[in-house]
Amino acid sequence: MLALIFNAVVLVVFLVCYFRDKDKSVHALRLSVRSFERIAPVFVVVILLLVFAQGLFSGDAVFAYVAGVSGLWGYLVAAFVGAIVHVPPFITFPIAGQFLASGVNPGYIAVLVTSLVMVHTFSIPIEVKELGLKFALVRNFLCLVFAIVIGVIMGVLY
Amino acid sequence: MKSSRVKGVFGVAALIAVILGCVMFPGYAADNSVVLSILLYLPGFFVLIGLFEAWVSRDFVVTHMGEKSGLKGSAYSFVMGCLIPGPLYLAFPLAGALLRKGISRFNIVLFIGAWSSFKVVEEIFELHFLGPRFLVLRVLLTVPFVIVVAFIVSKVCFDDK
């Protein structure tokens, strides 16, 4: 639904541009195709990784697994599971809400949610292609560490 | 140049094959919504990137989001990251385009951080399912870390360019 609205907005922007300058807008489309072609081979790899990660674990299974661990170890497990597995945000939040209501440590949930949204192991090929290997590794590693820190603080404060 | 073109065409063909495969064999993945959402977002995103590259001047990006744009430039980058919908892996091509137009390194990492953690539409979901207390605490705790990540990554990770 959101994707359709997004496409509609882009279409409107494109039409406005098109009426203002036809040649420039056609040139823009050519640039779109070129940038898509450039990233397409990497995209294939990422989609395969993504489908693989999705096929392995459903969102429910991920949260149930993390909820089953206890102690400080749970924060580490939540962070690493969240980094490797992919659950889209619109599926993450409803499931996270259920587990929060059922009494799972809010710290674990905060780590898992933060790590799921910020650390994307499977899309590292795209990140490397666009922004460089060092960028991708350092950003993902820092986000992983900070996800744990955020979760531990959340666990104390919530 | 020629060989990259061939690779691109091959990549497009393979991508279509993968997406078709996912749609035709729905049993394998836990659900197909992810692949379908990529399929739905792709046209809008790449048209947007093309329009951005053709219409927005380098000067405009440099003055509003470049090295000397200050706090205001960072605020623009942050808000932009919050507002554009779409999964994180589609932010990277857009970030690449912004970087080639002269956005500052700090602002681009901030943009990616905001994109991943504070997407407005996702926050509505978080508010609804996890409650205001969880949302406010998580956002208050995450904002400083996103800024720290932007600072470290922008200082350390760009020596190759």
Short mmCIF file of C-alpha atoms in Angstrom, two decimals:
data_model
loop_
_atom_site.label_atom_id
_atom_site.label_comp_id
_atom_site.label_asym_id
_atom_site.label_seq_id
_atom_site.Cartn_x
_atom_site.Cartn_y
_atom_site.Cartn_z
CA MET A 1 0.00 0.00 0.00
CA LEU A 2 2.71 2.44 1.10
CA ALA A 3 4.79 1.37 -1.90
CA LEU A 4 1.89 2.20 -4.23
CA ILE A 5 1.47 5.66 -2.68
CA PHE A 6 5.22 6.18 -3.00
CA ASN A 7 5.12 5.22 -6.69
CA ALA A 8 2.13 7.51 -7.27
CA VAL A 9 3.98 10.44 -5.67
CA VAL A 10 7.08 9.78 -7.78
CA LEU A 11 4.87 9.57 -10.89
CA VAL A 12 3.31 12.96 -10.08
CA VAL A 13 6.79 14.47 -9.54
CA PHE A 14 7.91 12.98 -12.84
CA LEU A 15 4.88 14.39 -14.71
CA VAL A 16 5.46 17.86 -13.25
CA CYS A 17 9.10 17.66 -14.38
CA TYR A 18 8.02 16.33 -17.76
CA PHE A 19 5.77 19.30 -18.44
CA ARG A 20 8.47 21.72 -17.41
CA ASP A 21 11.26 20.18 -19.46
CA LYS A 22 10.63 17.16 -21.66
CA ASP A 23 14.21 16.45 -22.76
CA LYS A 24 15.65 16.74 -19.27
CA SER A 25 13.06 14.30 -17.90
CA VAL A 26 13.67 11.74 -20.62
CA HIS A 27 17.37 12.08 -19.82
CA ALA A 28 16.46 11.45 -16.16
CA LEU A 29 14.75 8.19 -17.12
CA ARG A 30 17.88 7.15 -19.01
CA LEU A 31 19.92 7.84 -15.86
CA SER A 32 17.42 5.74 -13.86
CA VAL A 33 17.90 2.78 -16.18
CA ARG A 34 21.67 3.18 -16.04
CA SER A 35 21.80 3.28 -12.24
CA PHE A 36 19.48 0.28 -12.07
CA GLU A 37 21.66 -1.69 -14.49
CA ARG A 38 24.71 -0.83 -12.43
CA ILE A 39 23.22 -2.20 -9.21
CA ALA A 40 21.15 -5.08 -10.69
CA PRO A 41 23.81 -7.86 -10.49
CA VAL A 42 24.36 -7.06 -6.79
CA PHE A 43 20.63 -6.87 -6.22
CA VAL A 44 20.21 -10.44 -7.44
CA VAL A 45 22.68 -11.66 -4.82
CA VAL A 46 20.94 -9.66 -2.08
CA ILE A 47 17.47 -10.88 -2.99
CA LEU A 48 18.69 -14.49 -3.00
CA LEU A 49 20.25 -13.98 0.47
CA LEU A 50 17.06 -12.31 1.65
CA VAL A 51 14.78 -15.08 0.42
CA PHE A 52 17.15 -17.59 2.02
CA ALA A 53 17.07 -15.75 5.39
CA GLN A 54 13.28 -15.52 5.20
CA GLY A 55 12.90 -19.17 4.31
CA LEU A 56 14.95 -20.19 7.36
CA PHE A 57 13.09 -18.25 10.06
CA SER A 58 9.69 -16.61 10.30
CA GLY A 59 9.25 -13.47 12.43
CA ASP A 60 7.45 -15.43 15.15
CA ALA A 61 10.19 -18.05 15.35
CA VAL A 62 12.86 -15.35 15.70
CA PHE A 63 11.12 -13.66 18.64
CA ALA A 64 10.21 -16.97 20.29
CA TYR A 65 13.85 -18.08 20.07
CA VAL A 66 15.16 -14.88 21.65
CA ALA A 67 12.45 -14.95 24.35
CA GLY A 68 13.65 -18.43 25.31
CA VAL A 69 17.16 -17.26 26.28
CA SER A 70 17.81 -15.69 29.67
CA GLY A 71 20.34 -13.49 31.46
CA LEU A 72 22.95 -11.25 29.87
CA TRP A 73 23.51 -13.87 27.19
CA GLY A 74 20.05 -12.98 25.85
CA TYR A 75 21.17 -9.49 24.80
CA LEU A 76 24.01 -10.94 22.71
CA VAL A 77 21.79 -13.59 21.14
CA ALA A 78 19.10 -11.00 20.32
CA ALA A 79 21.66 -8.71 18.67
CA PHE A 80 23.23 -11.42 16.50
CA VAL A 81 19.92 -13.02 15.54
CA GLY A 82 18.59 -9.58 14.60
CA ALA A 83 21.66 -8.90 12.48
CA ILE A 84 21.54 -12.12 10.48
CA VAL A 85 17.81 -12.65 10.06
CA HIS A 86 15.57 -10.30 8.11
CA VAL A 87 12.07 -9.40 9.31
CA PRO A 88 10.48 -6.33 7.67
CA PRO A 89 9.50 -3.57 10.16
CA PHE A 90 5.79 -3.90 9.46
CA ILE A 91 5.96 -7.50 10.63
CA THR A 92 8.51 -6.85 13.40
CA PHE A 93 6.44 -4.37 15.43
CA PRO A 94 3.18 -6.37 15.76
CA ILE A 95 5.11 -9.49 16.85
CA ALA A 96 7.33 -7.45 19.19
CA GLY A 97 4.17 -5.99 20.74
CA GLN A 98 2.77 -9.47 21.43
CA PHE A 99 5.97 -10.62 23.10
CA LEU A 100 6.27 -7.41 25.13
CA ALA A 101 2.71 -7.88 26.38
CA SER A 102 3.44 -11.50 27.32
CA GLY A 103 6.20 -10.39 29.67
CA VAL A 104 9.42 -10.90 27.73
CA ASN A 105 12.32 -8.69 28.96
CA PRO A 106 11.81 -5.32 27.17
CA GLY A 107 15.60 -5.05 26.90
CA TYR A 108 15.74 -8.12 24.64
CA ILE A 109 12.94 -6.73 22.50
CA ALA A 110 14.70 -3.37 22.18
CA VAL A 111 17.96 -5.08 21.15
CA LEU A 112 16.19 -7.31 18.64
CA VAL A 113 14.12 -4.46 17.12
CA THR A 114 17.14 -2.11 16.92
CA SER A 115 19.36 -4.78 15.43
CA LEU A 116 16.66 -5.84 12.94
CA VAL A 117 16.13 -2.31 11.64
CA MET A 118 19.75 -1.08 11.67
CA VAL A 119 21.99 -4.07 10.97
CA HIS A 120 21.39 -5.74 7.62
CA THR A 121 23.94 -8.47 6.96
CA PHE A 122 22.20 -9.70 3.82
CA SER A 123 22.25 -6.31 2.09
CA ILE A 124 25.96 -5.67 2.70
CA PRO A 125 26.71 -6.31 -1.03
CA ILE A 126 24.59 -3.25 -1.99
CA GLU A 127 26.15 -1.16 0.78
CA VAL A 128 29.65 -2.15 -0.36
CA LYS A 129 28.86 -1.39 -4.00
CA GLU A 130 27.50 2.09 -3.22
CA LEU A 131 29.53 3.24 -0.22
CA GLY A 132 32.54 0.94 0.12
CA LEU A 133 33.55 -2.15 2.10
CA LYS A 134 34.95 -0.25 5.07
CA PHE A 135 31.80 1.85 5.38
CA ALA A 136 29.55 -1.21 5.36
CA LEU A 137 31.59 -3.20 7.88
CA VAL A 138 32.15 -0.36 10.35
CA ARG A 139 28.56 0.92 10.20
CA ASN A 140 27.04 -2.52 10.72
CA PHE A 141 29.50 -3.41 13.49
CA LEU A 142 28.91 -0.13 15.36
CA CYS A 143 25.14 -0.50 15.04
CA LEU A 144 25.38 -4.06 16.38
CA VAL A 145 27.34 -2.90 19.44
CA PHE A 146 25.04 0.07 20.04
CA ALA A 147 21.94 -2.13 19.68
CA ILE A 148 23.19 -4.11 22.69
CA VAL A 149 23.97 -0.93 24.67
CA ILE A 150 20.54 0.57 23.87
CA GLY A 151 18.83 -2.68 24.87
CA VAL A 152 20.67 -3.00 28.19
CA ILE A 153 19.71 0.58 29.12
CA MET A 154 16.12 -0.06 27.99
CA GLY A 155 16.03 -3.19 30.12
CA VAL A 156 16.93 -1.13 33.18
CA LEU A 157 14.72 1.90 32.47
CA TYR A 158 11.55 0.37 31.03
CA MET B 1 32.10 0.23 -20.47
CA LYS B 2 30.81 -2.43 -22.87
CA SER B 3 31.28 -5.30 -20.42
CA SER B 4 29.55 -3.42 -17.60
CA ARG B 5 26.58 -2.98 -19.93
CA VAL B 6 26.48 -6.73 -20.60
CA LYS B 7 26.73 -7.41 -16.86
CA GLY B 8 23.86 -4.98 -16.23
CA VAL B 9 21.58 -6.61 -18.78
CA PHE B 10 22.46 -10.03 -17.39
CA GLY B 11 21.72 -8.73 -13.89
CA VAL B 12 18.32 -7.37 -14.92
CA ALA B 13 17.42 -10.70 -16.53
CA ALA B 14 18.54 -12.64 -13.45
CA LEU B 15 16.61 -10.28 -11.18
CA ILE B 16 13.42 -10.82 -13.17
CA ALA B 17 14.00 -14.58 -13.01
CA VAL B 18 14.50 -14.49 -9.22
CA ILE B 19 11.38 -12.38 -8.64
CA LEU B 20 9.32 -14.61 -10.96
CA GLY B 21 10.65 -17.65 -9.12
CA CYS B 22 9.60 -16.20 -5.76
CA VAL B 23 6.15 -15.36 -7.03
CA MET B 24 5.66 -18.75 -8.69
CA PHE B 25 6.92 -20.87 -5.77
CA PRO B 26 5.33 -19.18 -2.76
CA GLY B 27 5.92 -22.19 -0.50
CA TYR B 28 9.62 -21.63 0.03
CA ALA B 29 9.87 -18.22 1.68
CA ALA B 30 8.07 -17.62 4.98
CA ASP B 31 6.05 -15.06 3.12
CA ASN B 32 6.43 -13.32 -0.20
CA SER B 33 5.70 -9.82 1.03
CA VAL B 34 9.39 -8.89 1.08
CA VAL B 35 10.09 -9.81 -2.52
CA LEU B 36 6.81 -8.21 -3.60
CA SER B 37 7.66 -5.01 -1.73
CA ILE B 38 10.99 -4.83 -3.57
CA LEU B 39 9.14 -5.36 -6.83
CA LEU B 40 6.75 -2.53 -5.94
CA TYR B 41 9.39 -0.08 -4.68
CA LEU B 42 11.97 -0.54 -7.45
CA PRO B 43 10.36 1.52 -10.27
CA GLY B 44 9.61 4.51 -8.03
CA PHE B 45 13.07 4.44 -6.50
CA PHE B 46 15.10 4.36 -9.64
CA VAL B 47 12.90 6.98 -11.36
CA LEU B 48 13.44 9.14 -8.27
CA ILE B 49 17.23 8.63 -8.44
CA GLY B 50 17.22 9.51 -12.17
CA LEU B 51 15.12 12.63 -11.59
CA PHE B 52 17.40 13.63 -8.73
CA GLU B 53 20.53 13.20 -10.83
CA ALA B 54 19.13 15.13 -13.78
CA TRP B 55 17.23 17.94 -12.03
CA VAL B 56 18.95 18.73 -8.76
CA SER B 57 22.11 20.75 -9.23
CA ARG B 58 25.33 19.98 -7.41
CA ASP B 59 25.37 23.51 -6.01
CA PHE B 60 21.95 23.04 -4.45
CA VAL B 61 23.02 19.89 -2.60
CA VAL B 62 26.36 21.38 -1.54
CA THR B 63 24.79 24.57 -0.12
CA HIS B 64 21.95 22.82 1.69
CA MET B 65 23.58 19.56 2.78
CA GLY B 66 27.29 19.93 2.08
CA GLU B 67 30.26 20.25 4.44
CA LYS B 68 29.46 23.88 5.28
CA SER B 69 25.68 23.53 5.65
CA GLY B 70 26.01 23.17 9.43
CA LEU B 71 23.23 22.08 11.72
CA LYS B 72 20.54 22.95 9.20
CA GLY B 73 22.03 20.58 6.61
CA SER B 74 22.15 17.78 9.16
CA ALA B 75 18.53 18.47 10.12
CA TYR B 76 17.48 18.32 6.43
CA SER B 77 19.30 15.00 5.98
CA PHE B 78 17.75 13.55 9.12
CA VAL B 79 14.19 14.61 8.22
CA MET B 80 14.63 13.36 4.66
CA GLY B 81 15.70 9.98 6.00
CA CYS B 82 12.59 9.85 8.20
CA LEU B 83 10.16 10.77 5.46
CA ILE B 84 11.05 8.72 2.36
CA PRO B 85 9.44 5.29 2.71
CA GLY B 86 11.15 2.07 1.71
CA PRO B 87 13.50 -0.62 3.01
CA LEU B 88 17.06 0.21 4.07
CA TYR B 89 18.78 -1.56 1.19
CA LEU B 90 17.10 0.85 -1.25
CA ALA B 91 18.50 3.80 0.75
CA PHE B 92 22.05 2.90 -0.32
CA PRO B 93 21.65 3.65 -4.06
CA LEU B 94 19.97 6.94 -3.14
CA ALA B 95 22.76 7.69 -0.65
CA GLY B 96 25.32 6.96 -3.39
CA ALA B 97 23.59 9.45 -5.70
CA LEU B 98 23.49 12.09 -2.92
CA LEU B 99 27.18 11.54 -2.17
CA ARG B 100 28.12 12.02 -5.83
CA LYS B 101 26.21 15.33 -5.73
CA GLY B 102 28.28 16.61 -2.81
CA ILE B 103 26.36 15.91 0.41
CA SER B 104 28.72 15.85 3.40
CA ARG B 105 29.93 12.52 4.77
CA PHE B 106 28.46 13.13 8.21
CA ASN B 107 25.05 14.00 6.72
CA ILE B 108 24.91 10.91 4.53
CA VAL B 109 25.54 8.55 7.46
CA LEU B 110 22.97 10.50 9.48
CA PHE B 111 20.52 10.10 6.58
CA ILE B 112 21.04 6.32 6.57
CA GLY B 113 20.72 6.16 10.37
CA ALA B 114 17.46 8.12 10.36
CA TRP B 115 16.19 6.03 7.47
CA SER B 116 16.80 2.78 9.34
CA SER B 117 15.51 3.77 12.79
CA PHE B 118 13.06 6.66 12.69
CA LYS B 119 10.89 6.14 9.64
CA VAL B 120 7.68 8.04 10.40
CA VAL B 121 5.34 5.37 9.05
CA GLU B 122 7.13 2.65 11.02
CA GLU B 123 7.03 4.74 14.20
CA ILE B 124 3.23 4.83 13.92
CA PHE B 125 3.33 1.02 13.94
CA GLU B 126 5.71 1.03 16.89
CA LEU B 127 3.46 3.45 18.82
CA HIS B 128 0.43 1.29 18.15
CA PHE B 129 1.93 -2.10 18.98
CA LEU B 130 4.64 -1.35 21.55
CA GLY B 131 3.16 1.71 23.26
CA PRO B 132 4.34 5.30 23.83
CA ARG B 133 6.72 4.42 26.70
CA PHE B 134 8.73 1.95 24.59
CA LEU B 135 8.72 4.27 21.57
CA VAL B 136 9.88 7.38 23.44
CA LEU B 137 12.58 5.53 25.39
CA ARG B 138 13.92 3.79 22.28
CA VAL B 139 13.95 6.98 20.20
CA LEU B 140 15.59 9.03 22.99
CA LEU B 141 18.26 6.35 23.43
CA THR B 142 18.82 5.74 19.71
CA VAL B 143 19.16 9.35 18.50
CA PRO B 144 22.51 9.97 20.30
CA PHE B 145 23.88 6.66 19.03
CA VAL B 146 22.88 7.44 15.44
CA ILE B 147 24.77 10.74 15.75
CA VAL B 148 27.82 8.98 17.25
CA VAL B 149 27.76 6.37 14.46
CA ALA B 150 27.54 9.17 11.87
CA PHE B 151 30.50 10.91 13.48
CA ILE B 152 32.72 7.81 13.65
CA VAL B 153 31.81 6.43 10.22
CA SER B 154 32.26 9.81 8.51
CA LYS B 155 35.71 10.20 10.07
CA VAL B 156 36.99 6.67 9.51
CA CYS B 157 35.39 5.09 6.47
CA PHE B 158 35.88 7.30 3.44
CA ASP B 159 39.62 7.24 2.81
CA ASP B 160 39.18 5.26 -0.44
CA LYS B 161 37.30 8.10 -2.15
#
